[in-house]
Coordinates of C-alpha atoms in Angstrom, one line a residue:
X1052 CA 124.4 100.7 103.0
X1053 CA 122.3 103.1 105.3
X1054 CA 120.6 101.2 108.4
X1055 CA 118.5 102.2 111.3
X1056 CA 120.7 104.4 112.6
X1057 CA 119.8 107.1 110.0
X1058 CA 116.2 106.7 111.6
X1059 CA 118.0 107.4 115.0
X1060 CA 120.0 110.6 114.3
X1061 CA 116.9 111.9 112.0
X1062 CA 114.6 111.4 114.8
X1063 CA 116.9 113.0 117.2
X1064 CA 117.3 116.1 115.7
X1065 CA 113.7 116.6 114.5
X1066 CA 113.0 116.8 118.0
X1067 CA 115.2 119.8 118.3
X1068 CA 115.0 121.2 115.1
X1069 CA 112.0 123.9 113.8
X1070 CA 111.2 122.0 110.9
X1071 CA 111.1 118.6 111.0
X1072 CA 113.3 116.0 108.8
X1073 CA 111.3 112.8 109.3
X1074 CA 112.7 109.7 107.5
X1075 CA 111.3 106.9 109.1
X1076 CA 109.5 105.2 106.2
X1077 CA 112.1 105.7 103.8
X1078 CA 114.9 103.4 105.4
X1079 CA 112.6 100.4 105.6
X1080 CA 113.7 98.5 102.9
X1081 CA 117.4 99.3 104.5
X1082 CA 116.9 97.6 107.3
X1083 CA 115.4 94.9 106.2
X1084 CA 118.4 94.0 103.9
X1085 CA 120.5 94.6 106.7
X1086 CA 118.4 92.2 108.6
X1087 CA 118.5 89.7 105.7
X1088 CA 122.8 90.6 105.3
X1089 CA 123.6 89.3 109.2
X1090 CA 121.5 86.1 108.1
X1091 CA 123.7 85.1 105.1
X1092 CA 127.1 86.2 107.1
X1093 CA 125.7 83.8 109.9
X1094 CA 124.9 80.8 107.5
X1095 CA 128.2 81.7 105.8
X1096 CA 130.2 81.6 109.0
X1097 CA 128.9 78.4 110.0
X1098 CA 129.1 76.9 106.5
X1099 CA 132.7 77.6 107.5
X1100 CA 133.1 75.9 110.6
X1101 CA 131.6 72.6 109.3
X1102 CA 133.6 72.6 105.8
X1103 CA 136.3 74.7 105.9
X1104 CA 138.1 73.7 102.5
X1105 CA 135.0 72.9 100.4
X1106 CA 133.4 76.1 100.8
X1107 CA 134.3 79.6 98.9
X1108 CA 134.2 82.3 102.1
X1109 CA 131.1 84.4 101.7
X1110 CA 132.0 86.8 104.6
X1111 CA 133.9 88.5 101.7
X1112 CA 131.5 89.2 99.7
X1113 CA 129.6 92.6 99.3
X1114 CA 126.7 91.6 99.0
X1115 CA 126.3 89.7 102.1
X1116 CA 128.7 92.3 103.9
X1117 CA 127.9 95.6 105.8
X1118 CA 131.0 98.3 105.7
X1119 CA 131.9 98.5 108.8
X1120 CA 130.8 101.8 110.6
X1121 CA 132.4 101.5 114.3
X1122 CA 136.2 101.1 113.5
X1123 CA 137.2 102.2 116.8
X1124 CA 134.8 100.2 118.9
X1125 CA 136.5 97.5 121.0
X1126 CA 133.6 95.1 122.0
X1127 CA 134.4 91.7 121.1
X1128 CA 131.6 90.6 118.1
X1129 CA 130.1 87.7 118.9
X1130 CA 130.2 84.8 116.5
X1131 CA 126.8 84.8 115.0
X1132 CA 125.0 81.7 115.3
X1133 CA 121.8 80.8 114.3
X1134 CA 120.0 77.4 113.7
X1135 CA 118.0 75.9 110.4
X1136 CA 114.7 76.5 111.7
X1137 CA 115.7 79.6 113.7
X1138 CA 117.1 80.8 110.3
X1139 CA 114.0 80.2 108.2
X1140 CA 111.6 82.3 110.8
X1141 CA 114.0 85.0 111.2
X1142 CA 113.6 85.2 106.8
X1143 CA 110.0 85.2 107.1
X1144 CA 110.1 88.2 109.9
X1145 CA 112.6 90.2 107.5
X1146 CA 110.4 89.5 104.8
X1147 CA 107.2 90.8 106.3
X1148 CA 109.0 93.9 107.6
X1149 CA 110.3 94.7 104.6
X1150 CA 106.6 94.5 102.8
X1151 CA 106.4 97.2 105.3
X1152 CA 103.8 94.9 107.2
X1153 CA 104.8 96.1 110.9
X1154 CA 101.9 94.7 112.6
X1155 CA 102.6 91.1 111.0
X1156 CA 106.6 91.3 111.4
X1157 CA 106.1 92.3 115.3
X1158 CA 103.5 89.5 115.6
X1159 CA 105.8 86.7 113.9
X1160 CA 108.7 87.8 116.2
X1161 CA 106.4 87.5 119.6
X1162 CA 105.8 84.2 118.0
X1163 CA 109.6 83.1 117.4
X1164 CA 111.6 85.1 120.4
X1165 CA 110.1 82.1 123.1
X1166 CA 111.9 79.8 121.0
X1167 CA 114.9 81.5 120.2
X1168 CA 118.3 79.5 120.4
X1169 CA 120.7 81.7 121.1
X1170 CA 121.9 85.3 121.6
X1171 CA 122.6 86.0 118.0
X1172 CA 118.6 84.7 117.2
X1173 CA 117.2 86.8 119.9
X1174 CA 119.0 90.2 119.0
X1175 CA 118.0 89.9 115.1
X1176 CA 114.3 88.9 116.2
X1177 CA 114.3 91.8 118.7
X1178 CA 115.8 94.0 116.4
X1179 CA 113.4 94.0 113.3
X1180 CA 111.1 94.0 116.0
X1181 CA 112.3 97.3 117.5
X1182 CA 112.0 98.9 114.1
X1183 CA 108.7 97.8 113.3
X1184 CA 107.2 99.3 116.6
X1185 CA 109.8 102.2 115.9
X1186 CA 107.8 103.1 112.3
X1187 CA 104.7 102.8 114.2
X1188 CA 105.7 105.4 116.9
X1189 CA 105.2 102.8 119.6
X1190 CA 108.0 104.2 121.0
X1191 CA 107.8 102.6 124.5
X1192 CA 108.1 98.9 122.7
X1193 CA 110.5 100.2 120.7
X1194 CA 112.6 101.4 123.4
X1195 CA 111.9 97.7 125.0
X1196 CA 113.1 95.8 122.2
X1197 CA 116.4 97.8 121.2
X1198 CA 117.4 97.1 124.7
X1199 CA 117.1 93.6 124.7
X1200 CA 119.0 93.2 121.5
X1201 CA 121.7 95.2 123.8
X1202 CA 121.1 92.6 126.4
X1203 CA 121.1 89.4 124.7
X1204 CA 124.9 90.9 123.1
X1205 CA 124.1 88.8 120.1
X1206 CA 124.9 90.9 117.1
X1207 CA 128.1 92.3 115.2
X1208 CA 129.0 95.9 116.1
X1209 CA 127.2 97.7 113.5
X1210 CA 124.1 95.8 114.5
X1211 CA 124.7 96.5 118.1
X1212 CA 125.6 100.3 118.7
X1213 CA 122.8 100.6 115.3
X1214 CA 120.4 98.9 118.3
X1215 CA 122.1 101.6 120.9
X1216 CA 121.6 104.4 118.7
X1217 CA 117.8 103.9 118.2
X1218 CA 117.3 103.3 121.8
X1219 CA 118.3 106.5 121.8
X1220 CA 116.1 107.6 119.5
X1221 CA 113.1 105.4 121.1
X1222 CA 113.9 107.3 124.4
X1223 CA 113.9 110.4 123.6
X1224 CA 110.7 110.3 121.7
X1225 CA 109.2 109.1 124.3
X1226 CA 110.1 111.9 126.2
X1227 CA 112.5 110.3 128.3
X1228 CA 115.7 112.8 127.8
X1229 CA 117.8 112.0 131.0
X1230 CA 117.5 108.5 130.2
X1231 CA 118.2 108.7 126.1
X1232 CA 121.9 111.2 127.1
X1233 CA 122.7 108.3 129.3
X1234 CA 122.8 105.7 126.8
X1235 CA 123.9 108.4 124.1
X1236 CA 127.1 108.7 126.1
X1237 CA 127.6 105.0 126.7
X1238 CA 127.4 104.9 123.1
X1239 CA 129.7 107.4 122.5
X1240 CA 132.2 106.3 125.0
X1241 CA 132.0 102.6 123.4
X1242 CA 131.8 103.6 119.7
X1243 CA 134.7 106.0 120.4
X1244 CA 132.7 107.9 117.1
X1245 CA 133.3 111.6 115.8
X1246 CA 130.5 111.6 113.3
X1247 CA 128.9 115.3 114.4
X1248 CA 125.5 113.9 113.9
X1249 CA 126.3 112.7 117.4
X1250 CA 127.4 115.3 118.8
X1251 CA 124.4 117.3 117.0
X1252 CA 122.3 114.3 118.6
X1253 CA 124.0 115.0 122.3
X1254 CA 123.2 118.7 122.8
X1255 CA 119.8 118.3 121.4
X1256 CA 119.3 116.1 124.5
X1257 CA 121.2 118.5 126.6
X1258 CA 119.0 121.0 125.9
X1259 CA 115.9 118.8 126.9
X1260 CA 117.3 118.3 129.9
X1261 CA 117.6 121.7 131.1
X1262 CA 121.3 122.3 129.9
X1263 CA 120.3 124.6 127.2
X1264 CA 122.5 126.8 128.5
X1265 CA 125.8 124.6 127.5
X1266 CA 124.0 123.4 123.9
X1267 CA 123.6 127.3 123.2
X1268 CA 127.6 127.5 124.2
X1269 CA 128.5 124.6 122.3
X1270 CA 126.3 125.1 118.9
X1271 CA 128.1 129.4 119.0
X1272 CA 131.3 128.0 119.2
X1273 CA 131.0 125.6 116.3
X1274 CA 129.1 128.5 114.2
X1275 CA 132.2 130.8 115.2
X1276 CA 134.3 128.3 113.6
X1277 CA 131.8 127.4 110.6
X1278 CA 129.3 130.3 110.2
X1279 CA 127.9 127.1 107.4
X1280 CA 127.9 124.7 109.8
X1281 CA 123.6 124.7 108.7
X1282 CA 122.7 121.5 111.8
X1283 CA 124.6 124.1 114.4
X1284 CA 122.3 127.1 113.3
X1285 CA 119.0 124.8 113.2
X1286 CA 119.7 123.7 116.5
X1287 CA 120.6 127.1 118.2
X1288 CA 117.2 128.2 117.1
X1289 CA 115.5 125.5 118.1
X1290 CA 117.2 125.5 121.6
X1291 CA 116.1 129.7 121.7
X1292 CA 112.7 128.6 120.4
X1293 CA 112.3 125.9 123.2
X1294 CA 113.7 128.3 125.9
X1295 CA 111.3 131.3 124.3
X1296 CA 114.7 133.3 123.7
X1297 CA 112.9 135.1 120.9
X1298 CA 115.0 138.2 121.5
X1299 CA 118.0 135.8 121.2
X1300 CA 116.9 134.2 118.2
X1301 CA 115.9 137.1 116.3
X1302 CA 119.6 138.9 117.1
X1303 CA 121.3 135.6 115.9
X1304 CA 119.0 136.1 112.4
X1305 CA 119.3 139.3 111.4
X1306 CA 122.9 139.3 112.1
X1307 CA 123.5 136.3 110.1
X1308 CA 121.1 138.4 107.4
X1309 CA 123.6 141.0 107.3
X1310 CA 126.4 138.7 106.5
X1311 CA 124.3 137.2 103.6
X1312 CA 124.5 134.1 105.6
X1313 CA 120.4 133.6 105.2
X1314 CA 120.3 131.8 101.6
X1315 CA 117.6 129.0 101.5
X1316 CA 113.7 129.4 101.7
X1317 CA 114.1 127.7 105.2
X1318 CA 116.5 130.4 107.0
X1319 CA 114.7 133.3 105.4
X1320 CA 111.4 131.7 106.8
X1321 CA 113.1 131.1 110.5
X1322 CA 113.7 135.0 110.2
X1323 CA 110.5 136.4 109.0
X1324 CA 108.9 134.5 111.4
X1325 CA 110.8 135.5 113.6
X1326 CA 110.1 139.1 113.0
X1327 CA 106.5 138.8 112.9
X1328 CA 106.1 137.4 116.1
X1329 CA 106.6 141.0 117.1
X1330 CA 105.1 142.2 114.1
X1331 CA 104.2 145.7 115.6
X1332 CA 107.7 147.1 115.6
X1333 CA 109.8 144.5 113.0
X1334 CA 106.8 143.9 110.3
X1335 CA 108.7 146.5 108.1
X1336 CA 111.9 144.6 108.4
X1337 CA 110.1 141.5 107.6
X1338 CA 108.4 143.2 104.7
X1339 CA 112.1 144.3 103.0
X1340 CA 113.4 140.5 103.8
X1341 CA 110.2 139.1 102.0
X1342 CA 110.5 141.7 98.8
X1343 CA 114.1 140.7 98.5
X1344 CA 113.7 137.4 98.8
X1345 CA 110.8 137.0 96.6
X1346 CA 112.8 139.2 94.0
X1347 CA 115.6 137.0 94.2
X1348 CA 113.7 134.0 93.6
X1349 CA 114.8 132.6 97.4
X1350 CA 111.2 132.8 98.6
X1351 CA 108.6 130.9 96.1
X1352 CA 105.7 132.4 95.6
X1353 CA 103.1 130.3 97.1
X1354 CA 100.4 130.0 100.0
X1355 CA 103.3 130.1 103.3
X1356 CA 105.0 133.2 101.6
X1357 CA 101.5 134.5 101.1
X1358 CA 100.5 134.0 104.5
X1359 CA 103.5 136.0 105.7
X1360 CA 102.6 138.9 103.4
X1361 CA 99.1 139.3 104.7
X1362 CA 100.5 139.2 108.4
X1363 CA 102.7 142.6 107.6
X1364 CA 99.6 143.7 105.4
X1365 CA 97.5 143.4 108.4
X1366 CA 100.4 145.3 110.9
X1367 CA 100.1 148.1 107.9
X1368 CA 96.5 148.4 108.4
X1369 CA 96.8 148.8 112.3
X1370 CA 99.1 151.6 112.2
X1371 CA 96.9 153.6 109.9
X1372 CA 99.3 152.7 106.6
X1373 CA 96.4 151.6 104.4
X1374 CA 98.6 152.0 101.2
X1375 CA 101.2 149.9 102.3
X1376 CA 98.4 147.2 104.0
X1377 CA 96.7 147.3 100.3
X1378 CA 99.8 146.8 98.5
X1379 CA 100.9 143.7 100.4
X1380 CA 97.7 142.3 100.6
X1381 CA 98.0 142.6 96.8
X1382 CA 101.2 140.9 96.7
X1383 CA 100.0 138.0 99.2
X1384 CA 96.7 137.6 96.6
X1385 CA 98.8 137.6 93.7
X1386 CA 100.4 133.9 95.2
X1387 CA 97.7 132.4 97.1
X1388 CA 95.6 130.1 96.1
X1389 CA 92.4 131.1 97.9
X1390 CA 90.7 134.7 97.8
X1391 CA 91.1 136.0 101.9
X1392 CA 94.1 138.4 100.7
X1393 CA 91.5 139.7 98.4
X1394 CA 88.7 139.9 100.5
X1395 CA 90.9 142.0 103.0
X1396 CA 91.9 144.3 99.9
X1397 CA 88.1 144.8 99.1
X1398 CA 87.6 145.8 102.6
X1399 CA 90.3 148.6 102.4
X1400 CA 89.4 149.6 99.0
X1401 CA 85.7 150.4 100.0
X1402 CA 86.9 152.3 102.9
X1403 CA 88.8 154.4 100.8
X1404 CA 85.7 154.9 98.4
X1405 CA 86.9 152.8 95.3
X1406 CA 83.4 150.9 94.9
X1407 CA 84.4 149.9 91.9
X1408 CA 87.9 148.3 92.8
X1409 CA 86.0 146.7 96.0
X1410 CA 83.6 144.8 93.9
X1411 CA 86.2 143.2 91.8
X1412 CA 88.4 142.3 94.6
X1413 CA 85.1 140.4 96.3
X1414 CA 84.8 139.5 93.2
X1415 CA 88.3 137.9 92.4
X1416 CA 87.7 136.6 96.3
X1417 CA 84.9 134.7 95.2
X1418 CA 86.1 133.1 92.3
X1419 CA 89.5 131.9 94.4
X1420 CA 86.8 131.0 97.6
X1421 CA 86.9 132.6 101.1
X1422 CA 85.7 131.4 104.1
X1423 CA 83.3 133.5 104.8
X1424 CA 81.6 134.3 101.1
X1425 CA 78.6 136.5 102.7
X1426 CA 81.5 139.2 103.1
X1427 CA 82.6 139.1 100.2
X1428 CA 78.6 139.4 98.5
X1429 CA 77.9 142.3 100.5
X1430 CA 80.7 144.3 98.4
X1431 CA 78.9 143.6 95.0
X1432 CA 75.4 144.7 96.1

């Protein structure tokens, strides 16, 4: 069963990584379960203790069972205790967060954590109520909350370090990186864990801390080993992007373009972006790597892939190659969805003389819709 710490470690690394993988939404209905799973252990641990030979033990079951995802942790679980009524209002605030209704589920656990009986009671409460305010982006509660459930040291180990893991994540997204690597290594140290999302999570907060220097070591060395290792290249660029290292950046690229180690739409992107920033010397590169790649079938043909195409187009045209602007401005209007690649070729074609070839460019430009039409109407007078 995935829990909240998939919304941790995705949260982490988007704040590294150039694109962003957001999943916050989609493990709602996760945690929630989860929420609802450490209620049925708790009444089936107690239904224990008070009949021990009358009742069938549901702490075996699967559904009412998590797998256990800190086998090396040696903290002591707590034995989870919860009362009737406690029970009942800790249902109704899993219920409401998983309808998704965050406002209501953080409003009914304000209501219930005053009157909460004991450690296990406060850390659930605290804990749905940490994830509510996390998929708001109220990060600060958030932060608040997944502490306490830390505090109050009421939960079982995946519910615990799950807590640790998106205080974290809370942390850091509020900007607070010094304070997220600290509880990120008491994590680590505790959980004993070698899942390299971790350590993917740990030198993305080294290098918001002003270590970049030891993430950039530490992300070469595993792309040495694994030149696939795709979460080590993402954050290496990232780290060079947040440090401007754009000369760095682009070397890493092109090298790995030479070793055909560029294959998605993503890493072809990182690289002829990365070329255009300094599109006066490298926009023919970038060209090649976008008529490759569109060839291939690597790039789709679409508005981003367009965009890129009118950028080189428009380095063309400052160097005096109005052949080569014309033809990639072609290209780029051939997969856009609005007419400003057009336009631009209606401009070039009247300043070569083809009145003709203009006016159905403006025209074409028209019919796709610019934003400035009065341009385009002053080629078909």
């Amino acid at each position: 069963m995935r829990h909240t710490r998939l919304l941790s470690i995705a949260m982490i690394i988007a704040c590294s990584v150039v694109a962003l993988p957001a999943a916050a939404q989609t493990d709602a209905q996760d945690r929630a379960t989860a929420a609802q799973s450490r209620l049925m252990r708790s009444a089936a641990a107690q239904d224990q203790d008070n009949n021990k030979t009358a009742r069938p033990d549901h702490r075996k079951d699967k559904a009412v069972q998590d797998a256990v995802r800190y086998p090396l942790a040696t903290r002591k679980e707590p034995k989870p205790k919860v009362s009737d009524e406690g029970g009942k209002q800790l249902s109704e605030i899993s219920k409401a967060f998983a309808a998704q209704d965050f406002s209501k589920t953080r409003s009914l656990a304000d209501d219930f954590l005053p009157k909460a009986s004991t450690p296990y009671e406060k850390s659930l409460a605290y804990e749905i109520a940490g994830s509510a305010a996390f998929s708001q982006k109220d990060f600060a509660s958030a932060t608040t909350d997944f502490q306490e459930v830390i505090t109050a040291n009421g939960l079982d180990n995946n519910g615990h370090y799950d807590s640790m893991s998106n205080l974290v994540a809370s942390l850091s997204n509020s900007g607070k990186y010094p304070e997220a690597l600290k509880v990120l290594d008491q994590f680590l140290a505790e959980t004993k864990t070698t899942d390299k999302q971790y350590a993917d999570m740990r030198l993305s907060l080294l290098a918001h801390t002003g270590n970049a220097g030891d993430a950039v070591a530490a992300y070469k060395q595993r792309l040495a080993k694994d030149p696939n290792d795709r979460a080590a290249l993402q954050n290496l660029l990232a780290t060079y992007q947040q440090g401007n290292n754009n000369a760095e950046m682009l070397a890493l690229l092109r090298d790995r373009y030479k070793q055909n180690l560029l294959t998605t739409p993503e890493d072809l992107r990182y690289y002829y972006i990365a070329l255009l920033q300094n599109s006066g010397t490298n926009w023919k590169e970038a060209q090649e790597v976008l008529d490759s790649a569109v060839a291939k079938g690597t790039l789709p043909k679409n508005d981003q892939t367009a965009t890129a195409y009118s950028v080189v187009a428009q380095s063309a045209f400052a160097q005096d190659q109005w052949n080569i602007a014309l033809a990639d401005y072609a290209k780029a209007a051939s997969m856009s969805t609005t007419g400003d690649a057009d336009l631009n070729r209606a401009r070039i074609l009247a300043g070569q003389g083809k009145k003709a070839d203009a006016k159905a460019a403006a025209q074409e430009a028209l019919k796709k819709g610019v934003k400035d039409p009065a341009a385009a109407q002053r080629f078909l007078k």
